[in-house]
CSV table of C-alpha atoms in Angstrom, one decimal:
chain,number,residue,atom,x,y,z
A,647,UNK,CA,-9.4,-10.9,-12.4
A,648,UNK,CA,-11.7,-10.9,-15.5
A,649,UNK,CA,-12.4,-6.4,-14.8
A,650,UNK,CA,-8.5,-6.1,-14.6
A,651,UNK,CA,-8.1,-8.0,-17.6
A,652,UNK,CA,-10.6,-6.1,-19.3
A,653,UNK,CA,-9.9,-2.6,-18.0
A,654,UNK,CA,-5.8,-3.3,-19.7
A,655,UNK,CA,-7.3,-4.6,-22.5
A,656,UNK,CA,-9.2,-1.1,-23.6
A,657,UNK,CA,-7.1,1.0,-21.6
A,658,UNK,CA,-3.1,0.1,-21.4
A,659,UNK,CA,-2.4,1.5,-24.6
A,660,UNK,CA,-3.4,5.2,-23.3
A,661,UNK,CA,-0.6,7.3,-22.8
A,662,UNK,CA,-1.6,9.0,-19.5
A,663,UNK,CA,-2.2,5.6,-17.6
A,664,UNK,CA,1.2,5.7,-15.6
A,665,UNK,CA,-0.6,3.2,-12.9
A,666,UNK,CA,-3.9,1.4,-11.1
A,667,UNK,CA,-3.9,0.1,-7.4
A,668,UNK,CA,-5.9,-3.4,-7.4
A,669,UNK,CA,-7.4,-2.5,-4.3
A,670,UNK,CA,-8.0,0.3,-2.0
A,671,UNK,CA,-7.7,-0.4,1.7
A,672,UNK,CA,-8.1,-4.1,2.3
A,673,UNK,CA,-8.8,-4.4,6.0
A,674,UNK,CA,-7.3,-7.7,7.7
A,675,UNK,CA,-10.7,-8.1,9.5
A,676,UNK,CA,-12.4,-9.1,5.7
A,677,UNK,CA,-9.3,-10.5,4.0
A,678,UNK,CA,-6.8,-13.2,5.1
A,679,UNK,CA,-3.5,-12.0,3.8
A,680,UNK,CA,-2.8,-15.3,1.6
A,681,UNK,CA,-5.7,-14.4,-0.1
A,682,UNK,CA,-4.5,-11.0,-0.9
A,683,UNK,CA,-1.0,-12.0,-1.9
A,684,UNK,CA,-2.7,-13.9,-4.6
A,685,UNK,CA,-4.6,-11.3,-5.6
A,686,UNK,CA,-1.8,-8.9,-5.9
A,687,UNK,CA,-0.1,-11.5,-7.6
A,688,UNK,CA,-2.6,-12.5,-10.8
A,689,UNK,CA,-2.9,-8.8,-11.0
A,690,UNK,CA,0.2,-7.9,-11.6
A,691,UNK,CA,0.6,-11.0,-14.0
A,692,UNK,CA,-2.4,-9.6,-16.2
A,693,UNK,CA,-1.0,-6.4,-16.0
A,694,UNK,CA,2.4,-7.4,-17.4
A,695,UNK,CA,0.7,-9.2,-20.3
A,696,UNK,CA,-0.2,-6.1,-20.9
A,697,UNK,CA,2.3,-3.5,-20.2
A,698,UNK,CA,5.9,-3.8,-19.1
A,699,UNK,CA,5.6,0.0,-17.9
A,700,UNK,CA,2.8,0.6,-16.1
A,701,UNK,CA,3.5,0.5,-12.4
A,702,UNK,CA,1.3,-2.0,-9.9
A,703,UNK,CA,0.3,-0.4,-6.9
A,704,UNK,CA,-0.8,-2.8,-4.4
A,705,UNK,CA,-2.5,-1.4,-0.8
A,706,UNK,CA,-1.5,-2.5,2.2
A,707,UNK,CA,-3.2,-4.8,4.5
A,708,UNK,CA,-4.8,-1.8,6.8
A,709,UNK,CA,-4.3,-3.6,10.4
A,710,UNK,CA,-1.8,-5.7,9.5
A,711,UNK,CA,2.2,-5.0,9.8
A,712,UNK,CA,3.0,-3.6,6.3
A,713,UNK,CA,6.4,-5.5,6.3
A,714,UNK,CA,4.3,-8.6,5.7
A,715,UNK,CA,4.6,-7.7,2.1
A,716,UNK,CA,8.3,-8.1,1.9
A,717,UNK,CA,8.5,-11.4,0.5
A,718,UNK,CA,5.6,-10.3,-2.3
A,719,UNK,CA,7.3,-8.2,-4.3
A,720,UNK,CA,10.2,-10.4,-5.7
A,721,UNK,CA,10.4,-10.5,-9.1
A,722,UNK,CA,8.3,-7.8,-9.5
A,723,UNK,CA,9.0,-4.1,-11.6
A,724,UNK,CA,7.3,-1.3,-11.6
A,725,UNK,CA,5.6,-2.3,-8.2
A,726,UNK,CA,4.6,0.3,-5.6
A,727,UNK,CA,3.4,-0.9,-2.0
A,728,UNK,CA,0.9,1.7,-0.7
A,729,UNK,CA,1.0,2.8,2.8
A,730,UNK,CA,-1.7,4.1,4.7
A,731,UNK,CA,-0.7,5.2,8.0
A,732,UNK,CA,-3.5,6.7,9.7
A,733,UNK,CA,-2.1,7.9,13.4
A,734,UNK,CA,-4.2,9.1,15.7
A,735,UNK,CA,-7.8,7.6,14.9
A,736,UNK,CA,-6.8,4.5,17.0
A,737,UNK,CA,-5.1,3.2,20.1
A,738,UNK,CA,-2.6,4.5,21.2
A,739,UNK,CA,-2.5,7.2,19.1
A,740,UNK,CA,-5.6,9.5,20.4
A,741,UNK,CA,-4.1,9.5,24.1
A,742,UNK,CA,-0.2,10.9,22.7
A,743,UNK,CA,0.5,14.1,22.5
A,744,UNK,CA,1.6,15.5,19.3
A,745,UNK,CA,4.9,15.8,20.2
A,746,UNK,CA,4.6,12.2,20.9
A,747,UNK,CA,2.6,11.7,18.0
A,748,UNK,CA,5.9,13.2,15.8
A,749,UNK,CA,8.5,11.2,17.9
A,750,UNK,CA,6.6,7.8,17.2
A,751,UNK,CA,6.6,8.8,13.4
A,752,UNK,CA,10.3,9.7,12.8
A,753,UNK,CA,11.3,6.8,14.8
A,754,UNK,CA,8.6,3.2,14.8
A,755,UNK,CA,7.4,4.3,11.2
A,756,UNK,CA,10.6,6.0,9.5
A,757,UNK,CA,12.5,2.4,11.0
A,758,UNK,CA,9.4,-0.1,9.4
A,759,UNK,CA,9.4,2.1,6.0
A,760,UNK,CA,13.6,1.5,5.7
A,761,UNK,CA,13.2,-1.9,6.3
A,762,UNK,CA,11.2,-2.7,3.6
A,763,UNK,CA,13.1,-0.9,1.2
A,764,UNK,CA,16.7,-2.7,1.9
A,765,UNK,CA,15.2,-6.2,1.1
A,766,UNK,CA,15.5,-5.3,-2.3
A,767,UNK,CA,12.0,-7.1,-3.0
A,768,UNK,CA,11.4,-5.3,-5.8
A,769,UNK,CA,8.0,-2.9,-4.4
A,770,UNK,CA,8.8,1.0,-4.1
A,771,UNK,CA,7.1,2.3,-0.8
A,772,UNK,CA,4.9,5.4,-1.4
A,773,UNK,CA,3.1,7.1,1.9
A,774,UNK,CA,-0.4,7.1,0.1
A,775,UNK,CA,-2.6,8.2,3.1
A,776,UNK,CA,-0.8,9.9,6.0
A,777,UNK,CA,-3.2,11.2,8.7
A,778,UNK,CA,-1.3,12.8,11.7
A,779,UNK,CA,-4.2,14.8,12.6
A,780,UNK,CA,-4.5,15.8,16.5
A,781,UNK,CA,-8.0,15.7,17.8
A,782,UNK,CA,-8.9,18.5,20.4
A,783,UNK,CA,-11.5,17.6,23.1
A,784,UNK,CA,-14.0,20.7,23.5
């Protein structure tokens, strides 16, 4: 917590700093999500001692169901939960068909995205890193 304190310290006052994830890509293999809860949390206290404006972008927990975020945000302003949805590089995804691919997208992640956003908890969702990419066997 000592870097983020630092970094806002020099930087916050810079007029082009709109926002800063605290951490790119957490995998629920290496990080138990209490831990990371925490994290996001002193973060975004040092941040707002700070500045008021700048927004808090805090990853997801990549393997882990991004709704178990819903309860972090309250309280919070400015906050952005970061999705990365990457579709097709694991199971089931590399045996669907695109079509499939698409249907599973409009419907399983379009219905997890509007849940988070009518609990009113405070976190905006941005779709950071979508990869719907269809792998071709040559």
């Amino acid at each position: 917590m000592t870097f983020i304190s630092f970094l806002f310290a020099r930087y916050s006052a810079r007029s082009g700093l709109y926002g800063i994830e605290l951490l790119n890509e957490p995998q629920e293999a290496d990080v138990p999500l209490d831990t990371l809860k925490d994290y996001y949390k002193r973060g975004y206290q040092i941040i707002r001692k700070y500045s008021a404006d700048t927004y808090v972008v805090l990853c997801q927990l990549l393997g882990a169901k991004a709704n178990a975020f819903v309860d972090l945000g309250t309280g919070f302003s400015n906050a952005i939960l970061d999705l990365h949805y990457y579709n097709v590089f694991g199971s089931p995804f590399g045996t669907l068909s695109v079509q499939e691919n698409i249907d599973y997208v409009n419907n399983t992640r379009r219905d997890e995205i509007e849940s988070l956003n009518q609990d009113g908890n405070g976190l905006l969702t941005f779709i950071g890193t979508w990869a719907c990419t269809y792998l071709a066997k040559y």
